[in-house]
Amino acid sequence: MELQNILESGGLLLGFFAIFFIGKIVNDKLHPEYNIQEELVEKDNPALALTLTGYYFGLVLTIGGALSGETNGFMQDVKDLVLYGVSGIVLLNASWFLCDKIILPYCNVSTELIAKQSLSVGAIAAACSIASGFILFGAIQGDGSFLTMVAYWAIGQCLLILAAKLYNVITPFDIHSEIQKNNLAVGISTAGVIVSIGTLIGLAAEGDFESWSESLSSYIVYAVLGLVLIPIIRMLADYILLPGASLTDELVNQEIPNIGAAYIEAFSYIAAAFAIYWCV
């Protein structure tokens, strides 16, 4: 590797960490209701730690979208990193707000994370950030514009909300009631649905933007496939991955919810997202 390439790579790496630090500070300032140092170090709050880990992962994916793809020259790459990195931070934090108000409308996320240290809420909040990170990665990566990034993000958020609502419809129990009981198993399963849809449509948005009709139609096709397959995947997970057991019974109809079964269900959704993308 030539010296110039080494220096340019080092410069972009420094830019990555700078944008990441900005993203952390922005999130901290948007949540004055808690002190991270106090919650994580003194109170050992695992729910907030889980949520922040999801946010940081989503942040890495978002910034990664600005760095992926072919180079347009060092200075242009830096400009793209700043423009899409900073705007991505704004949209990622907006996703956190939407999760609070729409996906989890019956509880205040901050209250659940701080006062109750609810891991079930933490899992879903983390999933929303990770899914949004995948969406932003796909929207930013490639040859598109600022407008296409915002449009893909907005459509993606609607699809994440729809996926969460659909999962609540197809299950014989009320997700929100279980979340309010701090049922971690249900939180993990719901998180798997959200991450799977975010992963699928994020992968679908990868590549150069061709036209609204062509690129958007492909985006919607993948999303519809993912949504349609959610109940089918749950049934397959029930009969193939957990033969002789009922997912519903394991998640809600026993004294201690089966977190292991929830991991299997969540995995099945995420695995299916990759399978759909590779096969379609």
mmCIF file of C-alpha atoms in Angstrom:
data_model
loop_
_atom_site.group_PDB
_atom_site.id
_atom_site.type_symbol
_atom_site.label_atom_id
_atom_site.label_comp_id
_atom_site.label_asym_id
_atom_site.label_seq_id
_atom_site.Cartn_x
_atom_site.Cartn_y
_atom_site.Cartn_z
ATOM 1 C CA MET A 1 0.000 0.000 0.000
ATOM 2 C CA GLU A 2 1.371 3.408 -0.998
ATOM 3 C CA LEU A 3 2.073 6.062 1.628
ATOM 4 C CA GLN A 4 -0.676 8.306 0.245
ATOM 5 C CA ASN A 5 -3.239 5.507 0.565
ATOM 6 C CA ILE A 6 -2.123 4.838 4.135
ATOM 7 C CA LEU A 7 -2.485 8.506 5.065
ATOM 8 C CA GLU A 8 -5.889 8.795 3.402
ATOM 9 C CA SER A 9 -7.121 5.604 5.083
ATOM 10 C CA GLY A 10 -5.888 6.921 8.418
ATOM 11 C CA GLY A 11 -7.681 10.204 7.807
ATOM 12 C CA LEU A 12 -10.972 8.440 7.059
ATOM 13 C CA LEU A 13 -10.549 6.256 10.146
ATOM 14 C CA LEU A 14 -10.086 9.362 12.287
ATOM 15 C CA GLY A 15 -13.149 10.840 10.606
ATOM 16 C CA PHE A 16 -15.111 7.698 11.464
ATOM 17 C CA PHE A 17 -14.257 7.976 15.158
ATOM 18 C CA ALA A 18 -14.993 11.718 15.138
ATOM 19 C CA ILE A 19 -18.475 11.182 13.662
ATOM 20 C CA PHE A 20 -19.076 8.294 16.073
ATOM 21 C CA PHE A 21 -18.154 10.547 19.002
ATOM 22 C CA ILE A 22 -20.543 13.223 17.717
ATOM 23 C CA GLY A 23 -23.282 10.587 17.506
ATOM 24 C CA LYS A 24 -22.656 9.576 21.105
ATOM 25 C CA ILE A 25 -22.742 13.175 22.344
ATOM 26 C CA VAL A 26 -25.953 13.913 20.419
ATOM 27 C CA ASN A 27 -27.688 10.906 21.968
ATOM 28 C CA ASP A 28 -26.450 11.857 25.434
ATOM 29 C CA LYS A 29 -27.784 15.407 25.060
ATOM 30 C CA LEU A 30 -31.159 14.153 23.828
ATOM 31 C CA HIS A 31 -31.592 12.119 27.013
ATOM 32 C CA PRO A 32 -30.923 14.377 30.009
ATOM 33 C CA GLU A 33 -33.274 12.212 32.082
ATOM 34 C CA TYR A 34 -30.411 9.859 32.901
ATOM 35 C CA ASN A 35 -26.678 9.998 33.497
ATOM 36 C CA ILE A 36 -24.864 7.277 31.571
ATOM 37 C CA GLN A 37 -21.917 7.134 33.949
ATOM 38 C CA GLU A 38 -24.213 6.732 36.947
ATOM 39 C CA GLU A 39 -26.514 4.183 35.306
ATOM 40 C CA LEU A 40 -23.821 1.964 33.797
ATOM 41 C CA VAL A 41 -21.070 2.174 36.412
ATOM 42 C CA GLU A 42 -22.827 2.799 39.719
ATOM 43 C CA LYS A 43 -26.219 1.157 39.135
ATOM 44 C CA ASP A 44 -25.011 -1.514 36.674
ATOM 45 C CA ASN A 45 -28.116 -0.952 34.533
ATOM 46 C CA PRO A 46 -28.178 -3.798 31.955
ATOM 47 C CA ALA A 47 -31.301 -2.508 30.179
ATOM 48 C CA LEU A 48 -29.737 0.844 29.331
ATOM 49 C CA ALA A 49 -26.476 -0.881 28.409
ATOM 50 C CA LEU A 50 -28.360 -3.106 25.955
ATOM 51 C CA THR A 51 -30.180 -0.139 24.423
ATOM 52 C CA LEU A 52 -26.999 1.899 24.036
ATOM 53 C CA THR A 53 -25.157 -1.066 22.525
ATOM 54 C CA GLY A 54 -27.891 -1.291 19.905
ATOM 55 C CA TYR A 55 -27.655 2.449 19.258
ATOM 56 C CA TYR A 56 -23.870 2.324 18.913
ATOM 57 C CA PHE A 57 -24.151 -0.644 16.535
ATOM 58 C CA GLY A 58 -26.689 1.269 14.456
ATOM 59 C CA LEU A 59 -24.352 4.254 14.510
ATOM 60 C CA VAL A 60 -21.454 2.147 13.209
ATOM 61 C CA LEU A 61 -23.638 0.830 10.374
ATOM 62 C CA THR A 62 -24.808 4.344 9.506
ATOM 63 C CA ILE A 63 -21.296 5.770 9.331
ATOM 64 C CA GLY A 64 -20.154 2.648 7.485
ATOM 65 C CA GLY A 65 -22.642 3.417 4.744
ATOM 66 C CA ALA A 66 -20.880 6.730 4.117
ATOM 67 C CA LEU A 67 -17.507 4.967 3.875
ATOM 68 C CA SER A 68 -18.565 1.984 1.752
ATOM 69 C CA GLY A 69 -18.491 1.806 -2.000
ATOM 70 C CA GLU A 70 -16.075 3.214 -4.524
ATOM 71 C CA THR A 71 -13.911 6.179 -3.602
ATOM 72 C CA ASN A 72 -14.514 9.552 -5.238
ATOM 73 C CA GLY A 73 -11.214 10.998 -4.080
ATOM 74 C CA PHE A 74 -10.113 11.699 -0.536
ATOM 75 C CA MET A 75 -11.643 15.165 -0.158
ATOM 76 C CA GLN A 76 -14.991 14.109 -1.625
ATOM 77 C CA ASP A 77 -14.992 11.028 0.611
ATOM 78 C CA VAL A 78 -14.462 13.276 3.645
ATOM 79 C CA LYS A 79 -17.307 15.558 2.543
ATOM 80 C CA ASP A 80 -19.611 12.554 2.083
ATOM 81 C CA LEU A 81 -18.591 11.198 5.482
ATOM 82 C CA VAL A 82 -19.478 14.479 7.176
ATOM 83 C CA LEU A 83 -22.728 15.058 5.247
ATOM 84 C CA TYR A 84 -24.157 11.559 5.430
ATOM 85 C CA GLY A 85 -22.606 10.720 8.787
ATOM 86 C CA VAL A 86 -24.080 13.739 10.561
ATOM 87 C CA SER A 87 -27.462 13.532 8.806
ATOM 88 C CA GLY A 88 -27.504 9.800 9.556
ATOM 89 C CA ILE A 89 -27.036 10.589 13.254
ATOM 90 C CA VAL A 90 -30.106 12.834 13.141
ATOM 91 C CA LEU A 91 -32.207 10.144 11.467
ATOM 92 C CA LEU A 92 -30.957 7.390 13.781
ATOM 93 C CA ASN A 93 -31.991 9.398 16.826
ATOM 94 C CA ALA A 94 -35.332 10.132 15.183
ATOM 95 C CA SER A 95 -35.741 6.349 14.897
ATOM 96 C CA TRP A 96 -35.247 6.088 18.670
ATOM 97 C CA PHE A 97 -38.080 8.609 19.131
ATOM 98 C CA LEU A 98 -40.381 6.675 16.780
ATOM 99 C CA CYS A 99 -39.656 3.468 18.681
ATOM 100 C CA ASP A 100 -40.662 5.196 21.900
ATOM 101 C CA LYS A 101 -43.861 6.768 20.590
ATOM 102 C CA ILE A 102 -45.173 4.248 18.040
ATOM 103 C CA ILE A 103 -43.609 0.796 18.419
ATOM 104 C CA LEU A 104 -43.818 0.960 22.232
ATOM 105 C CA PRO A 105 -46.732 3.393 22.696
ATOM 106 C CA TYR A 106 -47.957 2.039 26.023
ATOM 107 C CA CYS A 107 -44.791 2.683 27.971
ATOM 108 C CA ASN A 108 -42.190 5.405 28.291
ATOM 109 C CA VAL A 109 -38.921 3.892 27.105
ATOM 110 C CA SER A 110 -36.710 6.020 29.348
ATOM 111 C CA THR A 111 -38.819 5.226 32.419
ATOM 112 C CA GLU A 112 -38.759 1.510 31.634
ATOM 113 C CA LEU A 113 -35.001 1.548 31.108
ATOM 114 C CA ILE A 114 -34.093 3.637 34.146
ATOM 115 C CA ALA A 115 -36.710 3.089 36.844
ATOM 116 C CA LYS A 116 -37.507 -0.545 36.039
ATOM 117 C CA GLN A 117 -34.317 -1.594 34.205
ATOM 118 C CA SER A 118 -36.579 -3.486 31.788
ATOM 119 C CA LEU A 119 -34.497 -5.765 29.577
ATOM 120 C CA SER A 120 -37.504 -6.499 27.360
ATOM 121 C CA VAL A 121 -37.810 -2.808 26.477
ATOM 122 C CA GLY A 122 -34.029 -2.602 26.144
ATOM 123 C CA ALA A 123 -34.043 -5.447 23.610
ATOM 124 C CA ILE A 124 -36.690 -3.792 21.437
ATOM 125 C CA ALA A 125 -35.092 -0.335 21.661
ATOM 126 C CA ALA A 126 -31.732 -1.848 20.685
ATOM 127 C CA ALA A 127 -33.379 -3.693 17.792
ATOM 128 C CA CYS A 128 -34.939 -0.476 16.463
ATOM 129 C CA SER A 129 -31.524 1.206 16.367
ATOM 130 C CA ILE A 130 -29.823 -1.790 14.741
ATOM 131 C CA ALA A 131 -32.585 -2.156 12.142
ATOM 132 C CA SER A 132 -32.470 1.580 11.385
ATOM 133 C CA GLY A 133 -28.692 1.340 11.114
ATOM 134 C CA PHE A 134 -29.029 -1.361 8.445
ATOM 135 C CA ILE A 135 -31.606 0.759 6.607
ATOM 136 C CA LEU A 136 -29.360 3.823 6.686
ATOM 137 C CA PHE A 137 -26.336 1.768 5.619
ATOM 138 C CA GLY A 138 -28.167 0.600 2.516
ATOM 139 C CA ALA A 139 -29.640 4.041 1.825
ATOM 140 C CA ILE A 140 -26.312 5.874 2.140
ATOM 141 C CA GLN A 141 -24.040 3.302 0.494
ATOM 142 C CA GLY A 142 -23.784 3.547 -3.274
ATOM 143 C CA ASP A 143 -24.531 6.310 -5.729
ATOM 144 C CA GLY A 144 -27.611 8.043 -4.390
ATOM 145 C CA SER A 145 -28.535 11.462 -3.069
ATOM 146 C CA PHE A 146 -29.474 13.039 0.229
ATOM 147 C CA LEU A 147 -33.125 12.871 -0.835
ATOM 148 C CA THR A 148 -32.987 9.133 -1.558
ATOM 149 C CA MET A 149 -31.385 8.522 1.841
ATOM 150 C CA VAL A 150 -34.186 10.347 3.658
ATOM 151 C CA ALA A 151 -36.863 8.660 1.531
ATOM 152 C CA TYR A 152 -35.480 5.165 2.128
ATOM 153 C CA TRP A 153 -35.179 5.880 5.845
ATOM 154 C CA ALA A 154 -38.769 7.158 6.081
ATOM 155 C CA ILE A 155 -40.189 4.188 4.178
ATOM 156 C CA GLY A 156 -38.026 1.874 6.256
ATOM 157 C CA GLN A 157 -39.399 3.280 9.511
ATOM 158 C CA CYS A 158 -42.957 2.703 8.302
ATOM 159 C CA LEU A 159 -42.050 -0.890 7.476
ATOM 160 C CA LEU A 160 -40.459 -1.478 10.894
ATOM 161 C CA ILE A 161 -43.589 -0.162 12.587
ATOM 162 C CA LEU A 162 -45.749 -2.356 10.345
ATOM 163 C CA ALA A 163 -43.610 -5.419 11.146
ATOM 164 C CA ALA A 164 -43.958 -4.856 14.894
ATOM 165 C CA LYS A 165 -47.731 -4.373 14.578
ATOM 166 C CA LEU A 166 -48.035 -7.463 12.363
ATOM 167 C CA TYR A 167 -46.132 -9.601 14.861
ATOM 168 C CA ASN A 168 -48.533 -8.484 17.579
ATOM 169 C CA VAL A 169 -51.462 -9.525 15.367
ATOM 170 C CA ILE A 170 -50.185 -13.020 14.509
ATOM 171 C CA THR A 171 -49.260 -13.970 18.069
ATOM 172 C CA PRO A 172 -51.997 -15.248 20.416
ATOM 173 C CA PHE A 173 -50.780 -12.949 23.173
ATOM 174 C CA ASP A 174 -50.528 -9.181 23.522
ATOM 175 C CA ILE A 175 -46.921 -8.111 23.103
ATOM 176 C CA HIS A 176 -47.365 -4.817 24.931
ATOM 177 C CA SER A 177 -48.833 -6.507 27.998
ATOM 178 C CA GLU A 178 -45.927 -8.943 28.100
ATOM 179 C CA ILE A 179 -43.383 -6.151 27.645
ATOM 180 C CA GLN A 180 -44.931 -4.260 30.548
ATOM 181 C CA LYS A 181 -44.440 -7.424 32.623
ATOM 182 C CA ASN A 182 -40.751 -7.311 31.611
ATOM 183 C CA ASN A 183 -41.062 -10.588 29.700
ATOM 184 C CA LEU A 184 -37.585 -10.723 28.178
ATOM 185 C CA ALA A 185 -38.441 -13.701 25.965
ATOM 186 C CA VAL A 186 -41.162 -11.732 24.163
ATOM 187 C CA GLY A 187 -38.823 -8.743 23.929
ATOM 188 C CA ILE A 188 -36.148 -10.862 22.242
ATOM 189 C CA SER A 189 -38.607 -12.404 19.771
ATOM 190 C CA THR A 190 -40.029 -9.002 18.850
ATOM 191 C CA ALA A 191 -36.515 -7.633 18.485
ATOM 192 C CA GLY A 192 -35.722 -10.458 16.060
ATOM 193 C CA VAL A 193 -38.654 -9.467 13.845
ATOM 194 C CA ILE A 194 -37.600 -5.811 13.800
ATOM 195 C CA VAL A 195 -33.925 -6.545 13.072
ATOM 196 C CA SER A 196 -34.835 -9.012 10.314
ATOM 197 C CA ILE A 197 -36.982 -6.491 8.425
ATOM 198 C CA GLY A 198 -34.360 -3.761 8.868
ATOM 199 C CA THR A 199 -31.627 -6.096 7.622
ATOM 200 C CA LEU A 200 -33.630 -7.212 4.604
ATOM 201 C CA ILE A 201 -34.638 -3.780 3.353
ATOM 202 C CA GLY A 202 -31.209 -2.377 4.201
ATOM 203 C CA LEU A 203 -29.595 -5.018 1.991
ATOM 204 C CA ALA A 204 -32.213 -4.350 -0.693
ATOM 205 C CA ALA A 205 -31.295 -0.649 -0.733
ATOM 206 C CA GLU A 206 -27.599 -1.380 -1.321
ATOM 207 C CA GLY A 207 -26.009 -0.441 -4.620
ATOM 208 C CA ASP A 208 -26.372 2.517 -6.933
ATOM 209 C CA PHE A 209 -29.704 4.306 -7.180
ATOM 210 C CA GLU A 210 -31.095 3.821 -10.696
ATOM 211 C CA SER A 211 -34.530 5.448 -10.645
ATOM 212 C CA TRP A 212 -37.451 5.791 -8.263
ATOM 213 C CA SER A 213 -39.521 3.277 -10.207
ATOM 214 C CA GLU A 214 -36.787 0.641 -10.460
ATOM 215 C CA SER A 215 -34.970 0.992 -7.139
ATOM 216 C CA LEU A 216 -38.036 1.682 -5.012
ATOM 217 C CA SER A 217 -40.011 -1.191 -6.512
ATOM 218 C CA SER A 218 -37.202 -3.613 -5.622
ATOM 219 C CA TYR A 219 -37.091 -2.156 -2.117
ATOM 220 C CA ILE A 220 -40.836 -2.647 -1.637
ATOM 221 C CA VAL A 221 -40.797 -6.193 -3.062
ATOM 222 C CA TYR A 222 -38.205 -7.325 -0.518
ATOM 223 C CA ALA A 223 -40.117 -5.623 2.290
ATOM 224 C CA VAL A 224 -43.429 -7.246 1.339
ATOM 225 C CA LEU A 225 -41.756 -10.657 1.129
ATOM 226 C CA GLY A 226 -40.303 -10.170 4.584
ATOM 227 C CA LEU A 227 -43.651 -9.134 6.070
ATOM 228 C CA VAL A 228 -45.581 -11.955 4.397
ATOM 229 C CA LEU A 229 -43.109 -14.554 5.631
ATOM 230 C CA ILE A 230 -43.174 -13.483 9.307
ATOM 231 C CA PRO A 231 -46.096 -15.787 10.265
ATOM 232 C CA ILE A 232 -44.714 -18.594 8.087
ATOM 233 C CA ILE A 233 -41.293 -18.354 9.706
ATOM 234 C CA ARG A 234 -42.857 -18.429 13.156
ATOM 235 C CA MET A 235 -44.733 -21.586 12.254
ATOM 236 C CA LEU A 236 -41.591 -23.224 10.836
ATOM 237 C CA ALA A 237 -39.605 -22.282 13.931
ATOM 238 C CA ASP A 238 -42.338 -23.882 16.008
ATOM 239 C CA TYR A 239 -42.389 -27.186 14.103
ATOM 240 C CA ILE A 240 -38.795 -27.537 12.854
ATOM 241 C CA LEU A 241 -36.471 -25.727 15.255
ATOM 242 C CA LEU A 242 -38.508 -26.505 18.379
ATOM 243 C CA PRO A 243 -40.291 -29.795 17.612
ATOM 244 C CA GLY A 244 -42.651 -30.990 20.283
ATOM 245 C CA ALA A 245 -42.930 -27.560 21.888
ATOM 246 C CA SER A 246 -45.158 -24.529 21.425
ATOM 247 C CA LEU A 247 -43.467 -21.163 21.045
ATOM 248 C CA THR A 248 -46.413 -19.462 22.678
ATOM 249 C CA ASP A 249 -46.253 -21.767 25.686
ATOM 250 C CA GLU A 250 -42.500 -21.305 25.983
ATOM 251 C CA LEU A 251 -42.715 -17.514 25.791
ATOM 252 C CA VAL A 252 -45.754 -16.685 27.909
ATOM 253 C CA ASN A 253 -47.500 -19.733 29.386
ATOM 254 C CA GLN A 254 -44.979 -20.800 31.971
ATOM 255 C CA GLU A 255 -43.782 -19.296 35.208
ATOM 256 C CA ILE A 256 -40.347 -18.384 33.843
ATOM 257 C CA PRO A 257 -40.428 -17.471 30.118
ATOM 258 C CA ASN A 258 -38.032 -19.537 28.019
ATOM 259 C CA ILE A 259 -35.380 -17.105 26.814
ATOM 260 C CA GLY A 260 -33.645 -19.877 24.866
ATOM 261 C CA ALA A 261 -36.760 -20.434 22.751
ATOM 262 C CA ALA A 262 -36.909 -16.681 22.134
ATOM 263 C CA TYR A 263 -33.323 -16.697 20.848
ATOM 264 C CA ILE A 264 -34.214 -19.502 18.425
ATOM 265 C CA GLU A 265 -37.268 -17.626 17.160
ATOM 266 C CA ALA A 266 -35.363 -14.352 16.764
ATOM 267 C CA PHE A 267 -32.571 -16.173 14.917
ATOM 268 C CA SER A 268 -35.064 -17.736 12.507
ATOM 269 C CA TYR A 269 -36.372 -14.311 11.449
ATOM 270 C CA ILE A 270 -32.896 -12.851 10.917
ATOM 271 C CA ALA A 271 -31.669 -15.952 9.060
ATOM 272 C CA ALA A 272 -34.724 -15.792 6.802
ATOM 273 C CA ALA A 273 -33.944 -12.158 5.964
ATOM 274 C CA PHE A 274 -30.534 -13.140 4.592
ATOM 275 C CA ALA A 275 -32.007 -16.164 2.787
ATOM 276 C CA ILE A 276 -34.628 -14.009 1.063
ATOM 277 C CA TYR A 277 -32.015 -11.476 -0.045
ATOM 278 C CA TRP A 278 -29.661 -14.139 -1.396
ATOM 279 C CA CYS A 279 -32.354 -16.130 -3.195
ATOM 280 C CA VAL A 280 -34.644 -13.477 -4.675
#
